[in-house]
PDB file of C-alpha atoms in Angstrom:
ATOM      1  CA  UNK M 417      76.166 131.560 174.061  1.00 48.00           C
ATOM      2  CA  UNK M 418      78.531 134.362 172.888  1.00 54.00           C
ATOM      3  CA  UNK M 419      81.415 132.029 172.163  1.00 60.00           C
ATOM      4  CA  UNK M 420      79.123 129.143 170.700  1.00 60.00           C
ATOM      5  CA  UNK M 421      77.916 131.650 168.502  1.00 70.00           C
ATOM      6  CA  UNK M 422      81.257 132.561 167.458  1.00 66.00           C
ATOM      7  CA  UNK M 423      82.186 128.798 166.626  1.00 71.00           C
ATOM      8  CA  UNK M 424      79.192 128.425 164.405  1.00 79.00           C
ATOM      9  CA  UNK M 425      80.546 131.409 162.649  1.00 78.00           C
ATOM     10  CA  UNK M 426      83.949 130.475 161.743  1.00 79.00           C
ATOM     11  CA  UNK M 427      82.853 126.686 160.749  1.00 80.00           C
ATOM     12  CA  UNK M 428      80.317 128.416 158.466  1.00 81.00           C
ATOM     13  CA  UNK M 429      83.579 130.721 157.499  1.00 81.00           C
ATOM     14  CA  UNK M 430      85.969 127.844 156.864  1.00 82.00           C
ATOM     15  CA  UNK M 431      82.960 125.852 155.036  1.00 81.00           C
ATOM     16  CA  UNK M 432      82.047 128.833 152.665  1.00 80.00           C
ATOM     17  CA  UNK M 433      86.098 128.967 151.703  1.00 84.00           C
ATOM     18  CA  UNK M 434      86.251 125.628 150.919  1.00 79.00           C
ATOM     19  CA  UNK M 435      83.364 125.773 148.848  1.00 78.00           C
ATOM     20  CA  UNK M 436      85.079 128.798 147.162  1.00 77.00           C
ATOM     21  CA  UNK M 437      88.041 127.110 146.137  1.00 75.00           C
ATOM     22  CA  UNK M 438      85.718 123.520 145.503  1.00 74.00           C
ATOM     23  CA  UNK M 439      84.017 126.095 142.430  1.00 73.00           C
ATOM     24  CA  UNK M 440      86.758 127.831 141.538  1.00 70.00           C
ATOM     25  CA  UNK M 441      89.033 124.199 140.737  1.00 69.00           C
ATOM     26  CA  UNK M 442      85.881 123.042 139.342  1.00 68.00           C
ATOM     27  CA  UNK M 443      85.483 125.864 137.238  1.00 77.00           C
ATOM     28  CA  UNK M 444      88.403 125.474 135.142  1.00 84.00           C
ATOM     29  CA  UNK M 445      87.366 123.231 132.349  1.00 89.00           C
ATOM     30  CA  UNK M 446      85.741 126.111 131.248  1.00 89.00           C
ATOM     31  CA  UNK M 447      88.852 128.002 129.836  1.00 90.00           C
ATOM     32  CA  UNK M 448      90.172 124.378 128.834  1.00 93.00           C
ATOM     33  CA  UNK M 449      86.637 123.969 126.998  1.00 92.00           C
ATOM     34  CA  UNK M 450      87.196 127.845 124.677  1.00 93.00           C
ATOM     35  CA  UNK M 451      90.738 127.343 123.793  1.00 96.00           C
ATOM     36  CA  UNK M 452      90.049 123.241 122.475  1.00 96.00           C
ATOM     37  CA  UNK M 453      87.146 125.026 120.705  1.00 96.00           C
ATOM     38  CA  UNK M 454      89.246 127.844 119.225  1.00 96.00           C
ATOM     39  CA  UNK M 455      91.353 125.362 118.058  1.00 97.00           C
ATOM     40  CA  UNK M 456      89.154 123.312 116.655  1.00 97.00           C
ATOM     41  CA  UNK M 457      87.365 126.200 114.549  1.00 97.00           C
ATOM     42  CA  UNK M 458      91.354 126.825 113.377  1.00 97.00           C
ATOM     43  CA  UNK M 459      91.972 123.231 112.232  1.00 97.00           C
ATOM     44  CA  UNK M 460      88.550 123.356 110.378  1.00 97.00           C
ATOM     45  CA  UNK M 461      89.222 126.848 108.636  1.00 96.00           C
ATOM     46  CA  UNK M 462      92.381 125.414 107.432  1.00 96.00           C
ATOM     47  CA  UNK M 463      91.551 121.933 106.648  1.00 95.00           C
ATOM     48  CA  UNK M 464      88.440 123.778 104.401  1.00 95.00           C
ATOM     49  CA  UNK M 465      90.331 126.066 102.959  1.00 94.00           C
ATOM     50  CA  UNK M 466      93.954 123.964 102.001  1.00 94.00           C
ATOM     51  CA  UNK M 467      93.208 120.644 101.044  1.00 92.00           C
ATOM     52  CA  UNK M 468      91.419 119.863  97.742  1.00 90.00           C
ATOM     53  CA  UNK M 469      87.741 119.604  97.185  1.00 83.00           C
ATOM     54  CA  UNK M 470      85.547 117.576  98.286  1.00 90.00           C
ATOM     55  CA  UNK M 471      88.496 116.157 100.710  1.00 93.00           C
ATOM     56  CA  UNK M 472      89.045 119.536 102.627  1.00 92.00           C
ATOM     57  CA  UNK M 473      85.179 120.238 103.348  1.00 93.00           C
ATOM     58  CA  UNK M 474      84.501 116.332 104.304  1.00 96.00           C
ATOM     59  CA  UNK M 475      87.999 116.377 106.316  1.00 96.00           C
ATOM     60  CA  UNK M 476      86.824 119.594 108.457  1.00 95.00           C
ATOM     61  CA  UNK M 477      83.701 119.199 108.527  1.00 95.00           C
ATOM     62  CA  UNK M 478      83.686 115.278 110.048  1.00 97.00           C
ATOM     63  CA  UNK M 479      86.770 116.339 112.329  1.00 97.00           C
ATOM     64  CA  UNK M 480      84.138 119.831 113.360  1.00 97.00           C
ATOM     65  CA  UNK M 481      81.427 117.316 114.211  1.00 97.00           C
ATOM     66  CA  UNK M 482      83.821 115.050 116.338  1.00 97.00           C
ATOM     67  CA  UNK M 483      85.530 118.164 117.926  1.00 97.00           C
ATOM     68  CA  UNK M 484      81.735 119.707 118.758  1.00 96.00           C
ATOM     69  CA  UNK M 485      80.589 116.270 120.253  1.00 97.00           C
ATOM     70  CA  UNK M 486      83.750 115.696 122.220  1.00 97.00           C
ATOM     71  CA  UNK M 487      83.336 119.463 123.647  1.00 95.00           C
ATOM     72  CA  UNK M 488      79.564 119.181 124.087  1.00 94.00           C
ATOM     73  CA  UNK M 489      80.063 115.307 126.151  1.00 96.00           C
ATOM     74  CA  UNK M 490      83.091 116.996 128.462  1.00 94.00           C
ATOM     75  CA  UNK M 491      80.998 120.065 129.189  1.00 90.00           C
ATOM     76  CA  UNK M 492      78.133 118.201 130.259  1.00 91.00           C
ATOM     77  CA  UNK M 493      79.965 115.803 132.041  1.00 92.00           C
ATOM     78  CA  UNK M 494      81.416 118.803 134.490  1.00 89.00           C
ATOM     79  CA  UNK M 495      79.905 119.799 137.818  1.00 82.00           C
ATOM     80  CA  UNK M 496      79.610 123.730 137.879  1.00 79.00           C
ATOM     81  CA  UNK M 497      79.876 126.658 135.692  1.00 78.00           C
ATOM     82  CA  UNK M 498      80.498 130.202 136.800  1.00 79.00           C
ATOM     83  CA  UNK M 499      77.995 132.346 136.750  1.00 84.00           C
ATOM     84  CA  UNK M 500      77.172 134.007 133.712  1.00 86.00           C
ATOM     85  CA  UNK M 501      79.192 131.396 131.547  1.00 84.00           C
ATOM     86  CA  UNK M 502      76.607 130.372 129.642  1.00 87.00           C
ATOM     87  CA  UNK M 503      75.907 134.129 128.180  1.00 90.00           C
ATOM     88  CA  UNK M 504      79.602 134.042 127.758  1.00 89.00           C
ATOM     89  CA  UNK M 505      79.921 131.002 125.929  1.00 88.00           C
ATOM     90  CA  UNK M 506      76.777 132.420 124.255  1.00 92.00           C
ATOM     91  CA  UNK M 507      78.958 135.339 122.903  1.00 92.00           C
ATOM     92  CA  UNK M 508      81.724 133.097 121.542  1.00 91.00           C
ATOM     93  CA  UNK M 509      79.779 130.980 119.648  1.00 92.00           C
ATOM     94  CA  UNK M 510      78.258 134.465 118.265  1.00 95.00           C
ATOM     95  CA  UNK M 511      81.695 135.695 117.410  1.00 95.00           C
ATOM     96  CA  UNK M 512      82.708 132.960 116.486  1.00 95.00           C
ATOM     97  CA  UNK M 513      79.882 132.369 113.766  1.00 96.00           C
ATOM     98  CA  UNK M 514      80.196 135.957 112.407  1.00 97.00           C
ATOM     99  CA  UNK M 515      84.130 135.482 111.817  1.00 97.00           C
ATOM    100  CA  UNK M 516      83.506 132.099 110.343  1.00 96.00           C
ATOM    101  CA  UNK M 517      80.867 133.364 107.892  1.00 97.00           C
ATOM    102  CA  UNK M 518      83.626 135.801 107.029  1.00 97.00           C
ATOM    103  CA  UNK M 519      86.743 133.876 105.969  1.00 97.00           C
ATOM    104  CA  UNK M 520      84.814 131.007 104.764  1.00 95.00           C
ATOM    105  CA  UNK M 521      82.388 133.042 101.972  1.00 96.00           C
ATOM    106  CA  UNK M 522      85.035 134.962 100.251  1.00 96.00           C
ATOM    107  CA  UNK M 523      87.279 132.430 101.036  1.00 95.00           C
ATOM    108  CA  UNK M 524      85.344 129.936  98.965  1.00 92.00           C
ATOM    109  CA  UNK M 525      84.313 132.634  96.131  1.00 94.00           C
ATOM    110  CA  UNK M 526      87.739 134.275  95.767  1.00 94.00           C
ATOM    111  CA  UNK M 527      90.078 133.133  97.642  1.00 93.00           C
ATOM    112  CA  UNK M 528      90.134 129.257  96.855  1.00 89.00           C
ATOM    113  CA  UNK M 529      93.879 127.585  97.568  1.00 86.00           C
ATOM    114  CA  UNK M 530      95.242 131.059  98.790  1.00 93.00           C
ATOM    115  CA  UNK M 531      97.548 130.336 101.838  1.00 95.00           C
ATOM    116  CA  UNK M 532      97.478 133.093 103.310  1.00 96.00           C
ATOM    117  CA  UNK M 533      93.936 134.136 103.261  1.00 96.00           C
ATOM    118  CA  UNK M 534      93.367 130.476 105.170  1.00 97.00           C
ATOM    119  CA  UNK M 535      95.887 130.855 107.738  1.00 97.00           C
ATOM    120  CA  UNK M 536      94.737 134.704 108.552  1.00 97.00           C
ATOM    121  CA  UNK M 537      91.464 133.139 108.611  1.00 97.00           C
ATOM    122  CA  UNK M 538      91.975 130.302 110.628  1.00 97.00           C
ATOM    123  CA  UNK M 539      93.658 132.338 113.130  1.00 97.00           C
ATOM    124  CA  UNK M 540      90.808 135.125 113.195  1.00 97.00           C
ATOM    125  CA  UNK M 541      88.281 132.305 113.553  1.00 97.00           C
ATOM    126  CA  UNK M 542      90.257 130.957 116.735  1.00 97.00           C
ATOM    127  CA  UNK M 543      90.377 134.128 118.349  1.00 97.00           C
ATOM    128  CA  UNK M 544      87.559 134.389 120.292  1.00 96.00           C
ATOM    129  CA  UNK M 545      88.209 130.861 121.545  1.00 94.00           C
ATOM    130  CA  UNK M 546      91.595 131.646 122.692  1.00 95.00           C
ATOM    131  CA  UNK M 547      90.454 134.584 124.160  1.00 94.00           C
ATOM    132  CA  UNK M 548      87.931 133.697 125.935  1.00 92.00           C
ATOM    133  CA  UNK M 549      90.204 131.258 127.257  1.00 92.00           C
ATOM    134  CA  UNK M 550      92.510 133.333 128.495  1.00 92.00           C
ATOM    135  CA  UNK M 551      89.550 135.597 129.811  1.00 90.00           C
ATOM    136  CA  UNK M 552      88.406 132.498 131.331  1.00 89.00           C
ATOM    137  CA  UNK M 553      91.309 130.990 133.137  1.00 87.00           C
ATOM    138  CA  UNK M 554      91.795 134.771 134.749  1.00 86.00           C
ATOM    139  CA  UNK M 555      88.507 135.176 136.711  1.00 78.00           C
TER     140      UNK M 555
END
């Protein structure tokens, strides 16, 4: 009985690491997910701020909506998420808000056609993206 026990526990062992590395492969979208959405937020900051009005606000915003719905159909389309990813993505969208809110009202009021206020901005605003990312890809 000893050694049929012992069986039972090694299959369960073997089982429980491939399920280990079945999550963890599975998993990965999620870092590919933060840094397209970092991106994204970038491309929208700068299209905004750069290109003429109305042109620069219709540009980002309809390439923002297309971005968002792309991100939103490949997320749902995946099997698993880590645990605690959705508080996490939570938190990026947070940061990500506050930052936006940031560059884009001054940016708007004062800053209007100023290069560099855009790119800073566009970079801040795809920070927490990228960082999460990276974040991400190393648990």
């Amino acid at each position: 009985m000893g050694e049929f026990a012992a069986g039972d526990a090694a299959a369960a062992l073997a089982r429980a690491k491939v399920l280990e590395t079945t999550v963890r492969n599975g998993t990965r979208w999620a870092a590919r997910y933060q840094v397209l959405y970092g991106c994204a937020a970038g491309l929208m900051v700068l299209s905004i701020g750069l290109l003429k009005a109305p042109y620069g606000v219709a540009i980002g915003s309809a390439f923002w909506v297309a971005a968002i719905a792309g991100l939103s159909i490949y997320a749902a389309r995946q099997r698993v998420a880590r645990q605690g990813y959705a508080a996490r993505r939570g938190v990026l969208i947070g940061v990500w808000g506050v930052l936006y809110a940031a560059v884009l009202v001054p940016g708007l009021l004062v800053f209007q056609g100023v290069a560099a206020w855009w790119v800073a901005g566009a970079v801040a605003v795809a920070l927490p993206g990228l960082i999460g990312g990276y974040l991400e890809a190393r648990r």
